[in-house]
Amino acid sequence: MKTIDIDTLKKIEKIKKLKTCYVTTPIYYASGKVHIGNSYTTIACDCFSRFHRNLGVDTYYLTGMDEHGLKIETAAKNAGITPQAFVDKIAEETKELWANLKISNDGFIRTSDEKHVKLVQECFEKMLKNGDIYLGSYEGNYCMPCEAYFTKTQLGENDTCPDCGRPTQIVKEECYFLNLKKYENKLLDFIKDNPDFIAPESRKNEVVSFIEHGLEDLCVSRTSFKWGIPVLSNPKHVVYVWIDALLNYLSAIDYNSDKDAQYKKYWLNCDKVVHVVGKDILRFHAIYWPIMLMSLNIPINFKLQVHGWIQMKDGKMSKSKGNMVYPMEVVNNYGLDALRYYLVKEMPIGNDGLFSWDRFIDRYNTDLANDLGNLTSRTISMINKYYGGVIKKVEGINDVDKEIEELVEDVISGAIIDYANFSFQSALSKIWSLISRANKYIDETMPWVLAKEKDNDEVINHKLQSVMYHLYEVLRVTSVLINPVLVDASKIMYEELGLIDNEELTDLKNLKFLEDINLKVIEKPVVLFKRLDPAVELKKISEGNK
Ligand code: MSP
């Protein structure tokens, strides 16, 4: 058998040595319903967490809600309820959505949680005391909806907000500042010394060039609204949302509390801490957050994984364009796996991905119904038809069989490395190359022709048996490799392949093409993904029946 190269082996070994992992999504603004774009991050982090857990890594997956700020105060006022009642409702709805999407988060932090409020107040006071936060006044162009000031060089045409494009207003207020300037060089050194701090590389370059242009101290408090965390020593100020929000990653794991076992395990001594963030919030995570940690004397023990946006054919998703797509709309009509698969498969690492219904239906039919679905049902039906559902290994294989075995080994190692690097698109492409090869293998070996030679012992007990065995192994390996993404299909496949509760044969860490296996498959496989008629579906969607 072909041997895997040393470099790949080393990478795999390193991944398999991981003991602990802490994965976080950004906390979502509690100002409205979560759409398919921001569900992407939660689904991708879920795949990432499941992958690590499947490898036996003790993984803590955190998500949550960003509940303070003017926007939320205003939304609550418009709804005629208190801001707390408003965010309580959104938090419940979001939790329910994540449960429906089978998100396996361990923690759900809300910035209105008592322990979070306490930590933010303590950290603010600590930075005041050490002089990194100081009182001053600020005048500048402020974007109300984004709750951010922008410098002249950052502003768009006619002083519009560079993020949302809306007009900014000149606002002057007394506020506290965080001294970013002081940490400029230290941060640049840190990024230089930790080349994999920000992935992908292009995003790292963006950050470095931003810092090299010079940082301005950051205004970190507001007096213009009330719905926020009051500064302990000067409560007319509330803490600016980003200082508040970023600390969620530590309050959730009980940093600075009496019971800080989780902080020790998932931060201080953790092998892999990954904050997954969209490109629009990179600056906050790559600049403000490490500077806050430096100021607080907390180790910067995290990596940033930056992703692009899910765009619609007509650009960004927005309520005004009426092009919003909500996750349950997809799940209720096409199933959870179809949504999870599409989102992680369509998002190239670092760039934007596209959501369009015609592409969604095309991917569903091609990848899920045809490739994976057909391979599964064809293989299981043939094993039943020719061998009463029993598969067993035979000796002495031919070149095509050998090629399949080598491909299986390559795909396992390649997919593990890709998953560990958050490259789901690439991992899934590799897995699908195996599925396609196996479908082609059926056409090449033509089992139905072999099966006609009933009296030929060599064909029936060797050649055909070997084809069935190899197909079975492809399916077993596939069902394990797709498990972090296609949570439902993988379980059904385990059941159909006789693998339920068989921890040994579904163990990702030791996954390989097996020398010996003796199992029975289910008699009647279900249709994993029912083929869709694109014309019918697109018509339904355009008529708004979805
Ligand atoms: N509350 C802040 C994050 C604080 S983290 C300490 C925030 N919230 S958000 O709700 O506006 O956005 C949350 C995440 O959703 C961001 O990473 C953002 O990039 C992501 N997305 C929002 N729209 C998106 C798409 N259309 N596609 C992919 N991700 C998108 O920012």
Tab-separated table of N, CA and C and ligand atoms in Angstrom, residues 25-31 35-41 65-66 71 241-242 244-249 276-281 285 307-311 316-317 347, ligand 1:
chain	number	residue	atom	x	y	z
A	25	THR	N	-18.048	31.269	18.718
A	25	THR	CA	-18.621	32.105	17.647
A	25	THR	C	-18.599	33.531	18.185
A	26	PRO	N	-18.800	34.527	17.322
A	26	PRO	CA	-19.021	35.862	17.886
A	26	PRO	C	-20.355	35.800	18.634
A	27	ILE	N	-20.568	36.705	19.563
A	27	ILE	CA	-21.902	36.731	20.167
A	27	ILE	C	-22.767	37.625	19.290
A	28	TYR	N	-23.972	37.165	19.005
A	28	TYR	CA	-24.829	37.837	18.024
A	28	TYR	C	-25.597	38.989	18.657
A	29	TYR	N	-25.727	40.077	17.903
A	29	TYR	CA	-26.515	41.208	18.387
A	29	TYR	C	-27.942	40.762	18.594
A	30	ALA	N	-28.469	41.084	19.767
A	30	ALA	CA	-29.841	40.660	20.079
A	30	ALA	C	-30.835	41.682	19.546
A	31	SER	N	-30.585	42.169	18.334
A	31	SER	CA	-31.477	43.214	17.830
A	31	SER	C	-32.513	42.677	16.860
A	35	HIS	N	-30.299	35.335	10.757
A	35	HIS	CA	-30.565	34.877	9.383
A	35	HIS	C	-29.548	33.831	8.957
A	36	ILE	N	-29.647	33.422	7.709
A	36	ILE	CA	-28.811	32.322	7.246
A	36	ILE	C	-27.322	32.703	7.246
A	37	GLY	N	-27.025	33.994	7.057
A	37	GLY	CA	-25.641	34.457	7.037
A	37	GLY	C	-24.975	34.252	8.377
A	38	ASN	N	-25.594	34.766	9.446
A	38	ASN	CA	-24.904	34.549	10.723
A	38	ASN	C	-25.105	33.157	11.294
A	39	SER	N	-26.040	32.396	10.719
A	39	SER	CA	-26.127	30.982	11.130
A	39	SER	C	-24.936	30.213	10.608
A	40	TYR	N	-24.352	30.719	9.523
A	40	TYR	CA	-23.186	30.036	8.942
A	40	TYR	C	-22.102	29.821	10.001
A	41	THR	N	-21.760	30.898	10.720
A	41	THR	CA	-20.683	30.806	11.718
A	41	THR	C	-20.997	29.735	12.761
A	65	MET	N	-25.059	35.779	23.081
A	65	MET	CA	-25.720	36.988	22.596
A	65	MET	C	-25.070	38.258	23.132
A	66	ASP	N	-24.984	39.236	22.241
A	66	ASP	CA	-24.458	40.558	22.561
A	66	ASP	C	-25.680	41.449	22.786
A	71	LYS	N	-28.831	50.420	19.852
A	71	LYS	CA	-29.723	49.803	18.875
A	71	LYS	C	-30.782	48.940	19.582
A	241	VAL	N	-19.805	48.879	23.726
A	241	VAL	CA	-20.191	47.497	23.442
A	241	VAL	C	-19.038	46.533	23.134
A	242	TRP	N	-17.991	47.000	22.454
A	242	TRP	CA	-16.951	46.033	22.075
A	242	TRP	C	-16.124	45.548	23.264
A	244	ASP	N	-17.231	45.380	26.252
A	244	ASP	CA	-18.204	44.518	26.912
A	244	ASP	C	-18.254	43.161	26.192
A	245	ALA	N	-18.466	43.204	24.874
A	245	ALA	CA	-18.697	41.967	24.114
A	245	ALA	C	-17.490	41.024	24.126
A	246	LEU	N	-16.316	41.581	23.914
A	246	LEU	CA	-15.129	40.711	23.779
A	246	LEU	C	-14.854	39.904	25.048
A	247	LEU	N	-15.214	40.498	26.187
A	247	LEU	CA	-14.933	39.786	27.436
A	247	LEU	C	-15.817	38.553	27.632
A	248	ASN	N	-16.797	38.362	26.738
A	248	ASN	CA	-17.655	37.177	26.872
A	248	ASN	C	-16.832	35.890	26.814
A	249	TYR	N	-15.743	35.943	26.020
A	249	TYR	CA	-14.951	34.719	25.839
A	249	TYR	C	-14.320	34.266	27.158
A	276	VAL	N	-13.812	32.194	16.002
A	276	VAL	CA	-14.206	32.249	14.589
A	276	VAL	C	-14.996	33.536	14.375
A	277	VAL	N	-14.545	34.345	13.423
A	277	VAL	CA	-15.182	35.655	13.227
A	277	VAL	C	-15.347	35.980	11.749
A	278	GLY	N	-16.382	36.749	11.443
A	278	GLY	CA	-16.581	37.240	10.084
A	278	GLY	C	-15.597	38.363	9.803
A	279	LYS	N	-15.345	38.614	8.518
A	279	LYS	CA	-14.329	39.595	8.131
A	279	LYS	C	-14.620	41.000	8.670
A	280	ASP	N	-15.908	41.307	8.879
A	280	ASP	CA	-16.283	42.646	9.332
A	280	ASP	C	-15.896	42.917	10.774
A	281	ILE	N	-15.642	41.862	11.551
A	281	ILE	CA	-15.308	42.118	12.958
A	281	ILE	C	-13.880	41.674	13.283
A	285	HIS	N	-11.271	41.947	16.915
A	285	HIS	CA	-10.680	40.746	17.526
A	285	HIS	C	-9.163	40.697	17.400
A	307	HIS	N	-13.685	34.356	8.390
A	307	HIS	CA	-14.412	33.884	7.204
A	307	HIS	C	-15.091	35.050	6.500
A	308	GLY	N	-15.480	34.777	5.262
A	308	GLY	CA	-16.157	35.815	4.479
A	308	GLY	C	-17.646	35.812	4.764
A	309	TRP	N	-18.389	36.406	3.865
A	309	TRP	CA	-19.825	36.512	4.069
A	309	TRP	C	-20.586	35.642	3.092
A	310	ILE	N	-21.750	35.196	3.530
A	310	ILE	CA	-22.682	34.568	2.596
A	310	ILE	C	-23.406	35.722	1.898
A	311	GLN	N	-23.222	35.789	0.611
A	311	GLN	CA	-23.864	36.861	-0.162
A	311	GLN	C	-25.017	36.282	-0.978
A	316	LYS	N	-25.373	41.856	-0.554
A	316	LYS	CA	-25.559	41.554	0.861
A	316	LYS	C	-27.039	41.315	1.193
A	317	MET	N	-27.245	40.413	2.155
A	317	MET	CA	-28.610	40.171	2.591
A	317	MET	C	-29.094	41.373	3.403
A	347	MET	N	-18.766	27.947	1.268
A	347	MET	CA	-17.973	29.061	1.806
A	347	MET	C	-16.491	28.763	1.655
B	1	MSP	N1	-22.010	41.425	18.332
B	1	MSP	C1	-20.955	41.474	17.386
B	1	MSP	C2	-19.905	40.443	17.677
B	1	MSP	C3	-19.266	40.517	19.021
B	1	MSP	S1	-18.138	39.220	19.290
B	1	MSP	C4	-17.333	39.631	20.669
B	1	MSP	C5	-21.521	41.260	15.985
B	1	MSP	N2	-22.705	40.668	15.913
B	1	MSP	S2	-23.501	40.368	14.556
B	1	MSP	O1	-24.710	39.697	14.954
B	1	MSP	O2	-23.663	41.562	13.802
B	1	MSP	O3	-22.587	39.457	13.678
B	1	MSP	C6	-22.145	38.237	14.151
B	1	MSP	C7	-21.390	37.477	13.103
B	1	MSP	O4	-22.221	37.175	12.002
B	1	MSP	C8	-20.179	38.217	12.535
B	1	MSP	O5	-19.061	37.345	12.537
B	1	MSP	C9	-20.570	38.523	11.115
B	1	MSP	O6	-19.473	38.510	10.248
B	1	MSP	C10	-21.483	37.344	10.829
B	1	MSP	N3	-22.351	37.599	9.690
B	1	MSP	C11	-23.332	38.532	9.553
B	1	MSP	N4	-23.838	38.445	8.304
B	1	MSP	C12	-23.199	37.472	7.623
B	1	MSP	C13	-23.330	36.884	6.387
B	1	MSP	N5	-24.184	37.324	5.490
B	1	MSP	N6	-22.513	35.820	6.107
B	1	MSP	C14	-21.650	35.278	7.021
B	1	MSP	N7	-21.520	35.821	8.198
B	1	MSP	C15	-22.192	36.961	8.492
B	1	MSP	O7	-20.846	41.610	15.046
